């Protein structure tokens, strides 16, 4: 018979184990959900400091108002009120390069840019960051985590998360590099852009040693709580039908606009 080995959940007639712990006796009522989520992903129990930073990230990404992920969740629930899972899934599927996915994109980007020998002072980090921003500019590529469509003068989540990471001794190389990018980018781009919350969350998660391939998953974990909140509010104070009717009653018929594969039409 084949064996399927796992260190995660397992059940017997009288007992459930999770991560080598008795679920009922050692986990329930003892381990917080944020701590457990970290533990499940790494199979090591986080320190109190790591848990604090990780849960700060989850709080930062839980909800950001009427974003596309929130709107589509409400509209899907309007269309299929019998399918809460469908509404949540619809919102989570919108976690991509513009919303939520920046967390993973930034964490990966920063990790790829870190040299084998790390700078030892702020001037060294700034020099490294300057070269990175210049290279991105020359390649006509954006720097992930730089800029925000609403918080143009500074994302309030960014300095707070950096502060928490410093307080816990977890301000690592990814956050160091991200902070340096924030200090020097205007020298290359000619304008000040904020370091956004999704980006700083990616840097913090990478500094916690979490798998880079799962960084977007943690953003989605956080946003799941926010989307449940959106649905709970929709049940009490519905707006989805108004959003639908606003589009339905204000659409304007126009002549067909055939696709031009050559792109020659003006």
PDB file of C-alpha atoms in Angstrom:
ATOM      1  CA  UNK A   1       0.000   0.000   0.000  1.00  0.00           C
ATOM      2  CA  UNK A   2       1.301   3.500  -0.811  1.00  0.00           C
ATOM      3  CA  UNK A   3       1.965   5.978   1.994  1.00  0.00           C
ATOM      4  CA  UNK A   4       0.907   9.611   1.849  1.00  0.00           C
ATOM      5  CA  UNK A   5       2.987  11.379   4.457  1.00  0.00           C
ATOM      6  CA  UNK A   6       1.872  14.663   6.017  1.00  0.00           C
ATOM      7  CA  UNK A   7       2.795  16.686   9.078  1.00  0.00           C
ATOM      8  CA  UNK A   8      -0.488  18.562   8.896  1.00  0.00           C
ATOM      9  CA  UNK A   9      -3.924  17.304   9.935  1.00  0.00           C
ATOM     10  CA  UNK A  10      -4.677  13.647  10.668  1.00  0.00           C
ATOM     11  CA  UNK A  11      -7.630  11.947  12.313  1.00  0.00           C
ATOM     12  CA  UNK A  12      -8.219   8.742  14.220  1.00  0.00           C
ATOM     13  CA  UNK A  13     -11.321   7.449  15.986  1.00  0.00           C
ATOM     14  CA  UNK A  14     -10.778   9.534  19.137  1.00  0.00           C
ATOM     15  CA  UNK A  15      -8.173  12.133  18.212  1.00  0.00           C
ATOM     16  CA  UNK A  16      -7.265  14.818  15.669  1.00  0.00           C
ATOM     17  CA  UNK A  17      -3.668  15.960  15.351  1.00  0.00           C
ATOM     18  CA  UNK A  18      -2.389  19.066  13.608  1.00  0.00           C
ATOM     19  CA  UNK A  19       1.293  19.846  13.202  1.00  0.00           C
ATOM     20  CA  UNK A  20       2.070  17.194  15.777  1.00  0.00           C
ATOM     21  CA  UNK A  21      -0.262  18.782  18.325  1.00  0.00           C
ATOM     22  CA  UNK A  22      -3.523  17.533  19.749  1.00  0.00           C
ATOM     23  CA  UNK A  23      -5.993  19.806  17.969  1.00  0.00           C
ATOM     24  CA  UNK A  24      -8.632  19.860  20.683  1.00  0.00           C
ATOM     25  CA  UNK A  25      -6.306  20.070  23.684  1.00  0.00           C
ATOM     26  CA  UNK A  26      -3.261  21.977  22.449  1.00  0.00           C
ATOM     27  CA  UNK A  27      -4.478  24.211  19.603  1.00  0.00           C
ATOM     28  CA  UNK A  28      -8.131  25.172  20.042  1.00  0.00           C
ATOM     29  CA  UNK A  29      -8.455  28.120  22.379  1.00  0.00           C
ATOM     30  CA  UNK A  30      -4.672  28.375  22.675  1.00  0.00           C
ATOM     31  CA  UNK A  31      -3.276  29.217  19.239  1.00  0.00           C
ATOM     32  CA  UNK A  32      -4.577  32.270  17.399  1.00  0.00           C
ATOM     33  CA  UNK A  33      -5.606  31.986  13.762  1.00  0.00           C
ATOM     34  CA  UNK A  34      -2.784  34.200  12.498  1.00  0.00           C
ATOM     35  CA  UNK A  35      -0.203  32.201  14.422  1.00  0.00           C
ATOM     36  CA  UNK A  36      -1.719  28.957  13.165  1.00  0.00           C
ATOM     37  CA  UNK A  37      -1.687  30.183   9.554  1.00  0.00           C
ATOM     38  CA  UNK A  38       2.027  30.957   9.816  1.00  0.00           C
ATOM     39  CA  UNK A  39       2.649  27.617  11.485  1.00  0.00           C
ATOM     40  CA  UNK A  40       0.769  25.711   8.788  1.00  0.00           C
ATOM     41  CA  UNK A  41       2.744  27.376   6.007  1.00  0.00           C
ATOM     42  CA  UNK A  42       6.180  26.929   7.556  1.00  0.00           C
ATOM     43  CA  UNK A  43       5.634  23.911   9.850  1.00  0.00           C
ATOM     44  CA  UNK A  44       7.434  25.817  12.586  1.00  0.00           C
ATOM     45  CA  UNK A  45       5.754  27.780  15.336  1.00  0.00           C
ATOM     46  CA  UNK A  46       6.426  31.515  14.981  1.00  0.00           C
ATOM     47  CA  UNK A  47       7.809  33.654  17.760  1.00  0.00           C
ATOM     48  CA  UNK A  48       5.603  36.306  19.331  1.00  0.00           C
ATOM     49  CA  UNK A  49       7.374  38.950  17.267  1.00  0.00           C
ATOM     50  CA  UNK A  50       6.895  37.044  14.030  1.00  0.00           C
ATOM     51  CA  UNK A  51       3.234  36.535  14.862  1.00  0.00           C
ATOM     52  CA  UNK A  52       2.798  40.258  15.530  1.00  0.00           C
ATOM     53  CA  UNK A  53       4.348  41.256  12.199  1.00  0.00           C
ATOM     54  CA  UNK A  54       2.440  38.561  10.316  1.00  0.00           C
ATOM     55  CA  UNK A  55      -0.888  39.555  11.839  1.00  0.00           C
ATOM     56  CA  UNK A  56      -0.144  43.218  11.118  1.00  0.00           C
ATOM     57  CA  UNK A  57       0.236  42.234   7.464  1.00  0.00           C
ATOM     58  CA  UNK A  58      -3.092  40.396   7.539  1.00  0.00           C
ATOM     59  CA  UNK A  59      -4.770  43.450   9.067  1.00  0.00           C
ATOM     60  CA  UNK A  60      -3.207  45.750   6.464  1.00  0.00           C
ATOM     61  CA  UNK A  61      -4.573  43.687   3.568  1.00  0.00           C
ATOM     62  CA  UNK A  62      -7.980  42.657   4.921  1.00  0.00           C
ATOM     63  CA  UNK A  63     -10.076  45.420   3.385  1.00  0.00           C
ATOM     64  CA  UNK A  64      -9.496  48.595   1.424  1.00  0.00           C
ATOM     65  CA  UNK A  65     -13.021  49.781   0.652  1.00  0.00           C
ATOM     66  CA  UNK A  66     -14.925  49.382  -2.599  1.00  0.00           C
ATOM     67  CA  UNK A  67     -12.097  47.824  -4.572  1.00  0.00           C
ATOM     68  CA  UNK A  68     -12.892  45.600  -7.571  1.00  0.00           C
ATOM     69  CA  UNK A  69     -12.554  42.518  -5.357  1.00  0.00           C
ATOM     70  CA  UNK A  70     -15.184  43.869  -2.950  1.00  0.00           C
ATOM     71  CA  UNK A  71     -17.537  45.038  -5.695  1.00  0.00           C
ATOM     72  CA  UNK A  72     -17.453  41.745  -7.602  1.00  0.00           C
ATOM     73  CA  UNK A  73     -18.094  39.833  -4.374  1.00  0.00           C
ATOM     74  CA  UNK A  74     -21.194  41.920  -3.677  1.00  0.00           C
ATOM     75  CA  UNK A  75     -22.419  41.659  -7.284  1.00  0.00           C
ATOM     76  CA  UNK A  76     -21.898  37.891  -7.385  1.00  0.00           C
ATOM     77  CA  UNK A  77     -23.885  37.556  -4.173  1.00  0.00           C
ATOM     78  CA  UNK A  78     -26.640  39.662  -5.762  1.00  0.00           C
ATOM     79  CA  UNK A  79     -26.731  37.271  -8.705  1.00  0.00           C
ATOM     80  CA  UNK A  80     -26.413  34.076  -6.650  1.00  0.00           C
ATOM     81  CA  UNK A  81     -27.364  34.732  -3.013  1.00  0.00           C
ATOM     82  CA  UNK A  82     -27.440  30.992  -2.390  1.00  0.00           C
ATOM     83  CA  UNK A  83     -23.682  30.751  -3.127  1.00  0.00           C
ATOM     84  CA  UNK A  84     -21.577  32.492  -0.503  1.00  0.00           C
ATOM     85  CA  UNK A  85     -18.600  30.455  -1.664  1.00  0.00           C
ATOM     86  CA  UNK A  86     -19.114  31.735  -5.206  1.00  0.00           C
ATOM     87  CA  UNK A  87     -19.190  35.342  -4.048  1.00  0.00           C
ATOM     88  CA  UNK A  88     -16.016  34.907  -2.003  1.00  0.00           C
ATOM     89  CA  UNK A  89     -14.282  33.055  -4.815  1.00  0.00           C
ATOM     90  CA  UNK A  90     -15.212  35.778  -7.296  1.00  0.00           C
ATOM     91  CA  UNK A  91     -13.544  38.395  -5.138  1.00  0.00           C
ATOM     92  CA  UNK A  92     -10.453  36.304  -4.506  1.00  0.00           C
ATOM     93  CA  UNK A  93     -10.003  35.588  -8.199  1.00  0.00           C
ATOM     94  CA  UNK A  94      -9.480  39.314  -8.696  1.00  0.00           C
ATOM     95  CA  UNK A  95      -6.272  39.233  -6.649  1.00  0.00           C
ATOM     96  CA  UNK A  96      -3.808  40.000  -9.418  1.00  0.00           C
ATOM     97  CA  UNK A  97      -1.138  42.416 -10.566  1.00  0.00           C
ATOM     98  CA  UNK A  98      -3.110  45.550  -9.635  1.00  0.00           C
ATOM     99  CA  UNK A  99      -4.812  44.459  -6.421  1.00  0.00           C
ATOM    100  CA  UNK A 100      -3.339  42.102  -3.802  1.00  0.00           C
ATOM    101  CA  UNK A 101      -0.931  40.420  -6.212  1.00  0.00           C
ATOM    102  CA  UNK A 102       1.505  43.292  -5.666  1.00  0.00           C
ATOM    103  CA  UNK A 103       2.336  41.682  -2.313  1.00  0.00           C
ATOM    104  CA  UNK A 104       3.883  38.679  -4.033  1.00  0.00           C
ATOM    105  CA  UNK A 105       5.299  40.687  -6.929  1.00  0.00           C
ATOM    106  CA  UNK A 106       7.134  43.040  -4.583  1.00  0.00           C
ATOM    107  CA  UNK A 107       8.427  40.301  -2.293  1.00  0.00           C
ATOM    108  CA  UNK A 108       9.771  38.315  -5.239  1.00  0.00           C
ATOM    109  CA  UNK A 109      11.273  41.393  -6.888  1.00  0.00           C
ATOM    110  CA  UNK A 110      13.115  42.487  -3.768  1.00  0.00           C
ATOM    111  CA  UNK A 111      14.389  38.958  -3.144  1.00  0.00           C
ATOM    112  CA  UNK A 112      15.757  38.717  -6.683  1.00  0.00           C
ATOM    113  CA  UNK A 113      17.583  42.043  -6.297  1.00  0.00           C
ATOM    114  CA  UNK A 114      19.367  41.230  -3.040  1.00  0.00           C
ATOM    115  CA  UNK A 115      23.095  40.636  -3.563  1.00  0.00           C
ATOM    116  CA  UNK A 116      25.017  37.842  -1.889  1.00  0.00           C
ATOM    117  CA  UNK A 117      26.845  40.414   0.230  1.00  0.00           C
ATOM    118  CA  UNK A 118      24.343  42.798   1.804  1.00  0.00           C
ATOM    119  CA  UNK A 119      25.068  46.482   2.430  1.00  0.00           C
ATOM    120  CA  UNK A 120      26.111  47.342   5.959  1.00  0.00           C
ATOM    121  CA  UNK A 121      24.779  50.896   6.200  1.00  0.00           C
ATOM    122  CA  UNK A 122      22.060  53.160   4.830  1.00  0.00           C
ATOM    123  CA  UNK A 123      24.365  54.655   2.199  1.00  0.00           C
ATOM    124  CA  UNK A 124      25.069  51.177   0.859  1.00  0.00           C
ATOM    125  CA  UNK A 125      21.375  50.320   0.696  1.00  0.00           C
ATOM    126  CA  UNK A 126      20.672  53.606  -1.101  1.00  0.00           C
ATOM    127  CA  UNK A 127      23.386  52.902  -3.666  1.00  0.00           C
ATOM    128  CA  UNK A 128      21.949  49.443  -4.301  1.00  0.00           C
ATOM    129  CA  UNK A 129      18.411  50.810  -4.588  1.00  0.00           C
ATOM    130  CA  UNK A 130      19.491  53.572  -6.952  1.00  0.00           C
ATOM    131  CA  UNK A 131      21.010  51.064  -9.353  1.00  0.00           C
ATOM    132  CA  UNK A 132      17.862  48.937  -9.230  1.00  0.00           C
ATOM    133  CA  UNK A 133      15.528  51.848  -9.946  1.00  0.00           C
ATOM    134  CA  UNK A 134      17.739  53.023 -12.805  1.00  0.00           C
ATOM    135  CA  UNK A 135      17.788  49.549 -14.339  1.00  0.00           C
ATOM    136  CA  UNK A 136      14.003  49.304 -14.108  1.00  0.00           C
ATOM    137  CA  UNK A 137      13.634  52.737 -15.702  1.00  0.00           C
ATOM    138  CA  UNK A 138      15.974  51.861 -18.545  1.00  0.00           C
ATOM    139  CA  UNK A 139      14.066  48.624 -19.139  1.00  0.00           C
ATOM    140  CA  UNK A 140      10.783  50.585 -19.035  1.00  0.00           C
ATOM    141  CA  UNK A 141       9.505  48.453 -16.178  1.00  0.00           C
ATOM    142  CA  UNK A 142       7.754  49.547 -13.010  1.00  0.00           C
ATOM    143  CA  UNK A 143       9.187  48.966  -9.562  1.00  0.00           C
ATOM    144  CA  UNK A 144       6.639  46.755  -7.753  1.00  0.00           C
ATOM    145  CA  UNK A 145       5.196  48.381  -4.653  1.00  0.00           C
ATOM    146  CA  UNK A 146       5.966  51.933  -5.770  1.00  0.00           C
ATOM    147  CA  UNK A 147       2.952  54.240  -6.196  1.00  0.00           C
ATOM    148  CA  UNK A 148      -0.708  54.154  -5.177  1.00  0.00           C
ATOM    149  CA  UNK A 149      -3.820  55.407  -6.973  1.00  0.00           C
ATOM    150  CA  UNK A 150      -5.356  56.834  -3.773  1.00  0.00           C
ATOM    151  CA  UNK A 151      -2.563  57.387  -1.239  1.00  0.00           C
ATOM    152  CA  UNK A 152      -0.499  59.628  -3.477  1.00  0.00           C
ATOM    153  CA  UNK A 153       1.133  61.430  -0.550  1.00  0.00           C
ATOM    154  CA  UNK A 154       1.952  58.304   1.438  1.00  0.00           C
ATOM    155  CA  UNK A 155       0.272  55.032   2.350  1.00  0.00           C
ATOM    156  CA  UNK A 156      -0.329  55.045   6.130  1.00  0.00           C
ATOM    157  CA  UNK A 157       0.172  51.286   6.339  1.00  0.00           C
ATOM    158  CA  UNK A 158       3.782  51.470   5.194  1.00  0.00           C
ATOM    159  CA  UNK A 159       5.457  53.391   8.040  1.00  0.00           C
ATOM    160  CA  UNK A 160       3.366  51.546  10.615  1.00  0.00           C
ATOM    161  CA  UNK A 161       4.372  48.094   9.400  1.00  0.00           C
ATOM    162  CA  UNK A 162       7.994  49.160   9.197  1.00  0.00           C
ATOM    163  CA  UNK A 163       7.749  50.447  12.755  1.00  0.00           C
ATOM    164  CA  UNK A 164       6.303  47.151  13.999  1.00  0.00           C
ATOM    165  CA  UNK A 165       9.012  45.166  12.205  1.00  0.00           C
ATOM    166  CA  UNK A 166      11.701  47.349  13.771  1.00  0.00           C
ATOM    167  CA  UNK A 167      10.170  46.984  17.231  1.00  0.00           C
ATOM    168  CA  UNK A 168      10.278  43.201  16.863  1.00  0.00           C
ATOM    169  CA  UNK A 169      13.812  43.080  15.461  1.00  0.00           C
ATOM    170  CA  UNK A 170      12.464  41.814  12.132  1.00  0.00           C
ATOM    171  CA  UNK A 171      13.380  44.706   9.844  1.00  0.00           C
ATOM    172  CA  UNK A 172      15.305  42.486   7.460  1.00  0.00           C
ATOM    173  CA  UNK A 173      16.981  42.950   4.060  1.00  0.00           C
ATOM    174  CA  UNK A 174      13.771  43.025   2.030  1.00  0.00           C
ATOM    175  CA  UNK A 175      12.373  45.870   4.116  1.00  0.00           C
ATOM    176  CA  UNK A 176      15.780  47.558   4.127  1.00  0.00           C
ATOM    177  CA  UNK A 177      15.864  47.534   0.334  1.00  0.00           C
ATOM    178  CA  UNK A 178      12.248  48.625   0.006  1.00  0.00           C
ATOM    179  CA  UNK A 179      12.833  51.559   2.359  1.00  0.00           C
ATOM    180  CA  UNK A 180      15.915  52.542   0.356  1.00  0.00           C
ATOM    181  CA  UNK A 181      13.901  52.490  -2.869  1.00  0.00           C
ATOM    182  CA  UNK A 182      11.497  54.877  -1.179  1.00  0.00           C
ATOM    183  CA  UNK A 183      14.361  57.237  -0.342  1.00  0.00           C
ATOM    184  CA  UNK A 184      16.100  57.329  -3.733  1.00  0.00           C
ATOM    185  CA  UNK A 185      13.580  56.680  -6.499  1.00  0.00           C
ATOM    186  CA  UNK A 186      12.793  60.364  -7.075  1.00  0.00           C
ATOM    187  CA  UNK A 187      16.403  60.916  -8.182  1.00  0.00           C
ATOM    188  CA  UNK A 188      15.672  58.670 -11.162  1.00  0.00           C
ATOM    189  CA  UNK A 189      11.967  59.131 -11.781  1.00  0.00           C
ATOM    190  CA  UNK A 190      11.871  62.859 -11.120  1.00  0.00           C
ATOM    191  CA  UNK A 191       8.872  62.602  -8.803  1.00  0.00           C
ATOM    192  CA  UNK A 192       7.965  61.277  -5.384  1.00  0.00           C
ATOM    193  CA  UNK A 193       5.857  58.123  -5.275  1.00  0.00           C
ATOM    194  CA  UNK A 194       4.629  56.388  -2.107  1.00  0.00           C
ATOM    195  CA  UNK A 195       5.693  52.929  -1.040  1.00  0.00           C
ATOM    196  CA  UNK A 196       2.324  51.206  -1.025  1.00  0.00           C
ATOM    197  CA  UNK A 197       0.894  48.926   1.638  1.00  0.00           C
ATOM    198  CA  UNK A 198       0.730  45.829  -0.529  1.00  0.00           C
ATOM    199  CA  UNK A 199       4.398  46.206  -1.371  1.00  0.00           C
ATOM    200  CA  UNK A 200       5.577  46.690   2.200  1.00  0.00           C
ATOM    201  CA  UNK A 201       3.533  43.642   3.187  1.00  0.00           C
ATOM    202  CA  UNK A 202       5.392  41.595   0.580  1.00  0.00           C
ATOM    203  CA  UNK A 203       8.721  42.828   1.924  1.00  0.00           C
ATOM    204  CA  UNK A 204       7.725  42.012   5.513  1.00  0.00           C
ATOM    205  CA  UNK A 205       6.486  38.530   4.606  1.00  0.00           C
ATOM    206  CA  UNK A 206       9.710  37.815   2.722  1.00  0.00           C
ATOM    207  CA  UNK A 207      11.725  38.925   5.752  1.00  0.00           C
ATOM    208  CA  UNK A 208       9.736  36.461   7.850  1.00  0.00           C
ATOM    209  CA  UNK A 209      11.112  33.685   5.658  1.00  0.00           C
ATOM    210  CA  UNK A 210       7.727  32.693   4.261  1.00  0.00           C
ATOM    211  CA  UNK A 211       7.711  30.910   0.886  1.00  0.00           C
ATOM    212  CA  UNK A 212       7.805  33.480  -1.902  1.00  0.00           C
ATOM    213  CA  UNK A 213       5.496  31.284  -3.964  1.00  0.00           C
ATOM    214  CA  UNK A 214       2.800  31.679  -1.294  1.00  0.00           C
ATOM    215  CA  UNK A 215       2.967  35.431  -0.648  1.00  0.00           C
ATOM    216  CA  UNK A 216      -0.148  36.095  -2.728  1.00  0.00           C
ATOM    217  CA  UNK A 217      -1.877  33.342  -0.782  1.00  0.00           C
ATOM    218  CA  UNK A 218      -1.363  35.272   2.456  1.00  0.00           C
ATOM    219  CA  UNK A 219      -2.801  38.382   0.812  1.00  0.00           C
ATOM    220  CA  UNK A 220      -5.832  36.330  -0.218  1.00  0.00           C
ATOM    221  CA  UNK A 221      -6.112  34.905   3.288  1.00  0.00           C
ATOM    222  CA  UNK A 222      -6.328  38.447   4.646  1.00  0.00           C
ATOM    223  CA  UNK A 223      -8.766  39.614   1.982  1.00  0.00           C
ATOM    224  CA  UNK A 224     -11.061  36.644   2.674  1.00  0.00           C
ATOM    225  CA  UNK A 225     -11.839  38.184   6.056  1.00  0.00           C
ATOM    226  CA  UNK A 226     -12.491  41.511   4.389  1.00  0.00           C
ATOM    227  CA  UNK A 227     -14.795  39.972   1.788  1.00  0.00           C
ATOM    228  CA  UNK A 228     -16.795  38.228   4.507  1.00  0.00           C
ATOM    229  CA  UNK A 229     -17.169  41.672   6.052  1.00  0.00           C
ATOM    230  CA  UNK A 230     -18.316  43.061   2.698  1.00  0.00           C
ATOM    231  CA  UNK A 231     -20.944  40.330   2.424  1.00  0.00           C
ATOM    232  CA  UNK A 232     -22.089  40.853   6.012  1.00  0.00           C
ATOM    233  CA  UNK A 233     -22.561  44.561   5.324  1.00  0.00           C
ATOM    234  CA  UNK A 234     -24.283  43.795   2.017  1.00  0.00           C
ATOM    235  CA  UNK A 235     -26.857  41.723   3.891  1.00  0.00           C
ATOM    236  CA  UNK A 236     -27.621  44.633   6.232  1.00  0.00           C
ATOM    237  CA  UNK A 237     -27.123  47.589   3.895  1.00  0.00           C
ATOM    238  CA  UNK A 238     -27.243  46.360   0.283  1.00  0.00           C
ATOM    239  CA  UNK A 239     -25.641  48.411  -2.475  1.00  0.00           C
ATOM    240  CA  UNK A 240     -25.004  45.767  -5.139  1.00  0.00           C
ATOM    241  CA  UNK A 241     -28.365  46.276  -6.816  1.00  0.00           C
ATOM    242  CA  UNK A 242     -27.722  50.012  -7.031  1.00  0.00           C
ATOM    243  CA  UNK A 243     -24.338  49.342  -8.645  1.00  0.00           C
ATOM    244  CA  UNK A 244     -25.972  46.983 -11.135  1.00  0.00           C
ATOM    245  CA  UNK A 245     -28.798  49.417 -11.952  1.00  0.00           C
ATOM    246  CA  UNK A 246     -26.363  52.310 -12.312  1.00  0.00           C
ATOM    247  CA  UNK A 247     -24.647  50.465 -15.150  1.00  0.00           C
ATOM    248  CA  UNK A 248     -27.818  48.934 -16.589  1.00  0.00           C
ATOM    249  CA  UNK A 249     -29.764  52.202 -16.730  1.00  0.00           C
ATOM    250  CA  UNK A 250     -26.882  54.329 -17.966  1.00  0.00           C
ATOM    251  CA  UNK A 251     -25.401  52.213 -20.707  1.00  0.00           C
ATOM    252  CA  UNK A 252     -25.403  53.919 -24.118  1.00  0.00           C
ATOM    253  CA  UNK A 253     -25.762  51.878 -27.346  1.00  0.00           C
ATOM    254  CA  UNK A 254     -23.082  52.751 -29.925  1.00  0.00           C
ATOM    255  CA  UNK A 255     -22.244  51.420 -33.398  1.00  0.00           C
ATOM    256  CA  UNK A 256     -20.124  48.252 -33.567  1.00  0.00           C
ATOM    257  CA  UNK A 257     -16.386  48.805 -33.336  1.00  0.00           C
ATOM    258  CA  UNK A 258     -14.808  45.852 -35.170  1.00  0.00           C
ATOM    259  CA  UNK A 259     -11.483  44.577 -33.926  1.00  0.00           C
ATOM    260  CA  UNK A 260      -8.554  45.680 -36.067  1.00  0.00           C
ATOM    261  CA  UNK A 261      -5.661  43.177 -35.683  1.00  0.00           C
ATOM    262  CA  UNK A 262      -3.333  45.530 -37.558  1.00  0.00           C
ATOM    263  CA  UNK A 263      -3.975  48.396 -35.203  1.00  0.00           C
ATOM    264  CA  UNK A 264      -4.023  50.854 -38.087  1.00  0.00           C
ATOM    265  CA  UNK A 265      -7.274  52.642 -37.208  1.00  0.00           C
ATOM    266  CA  UNK A 266      -7.073  55.854 -35.252  1.00  0.00           C
TER     267      UNK A 266
END
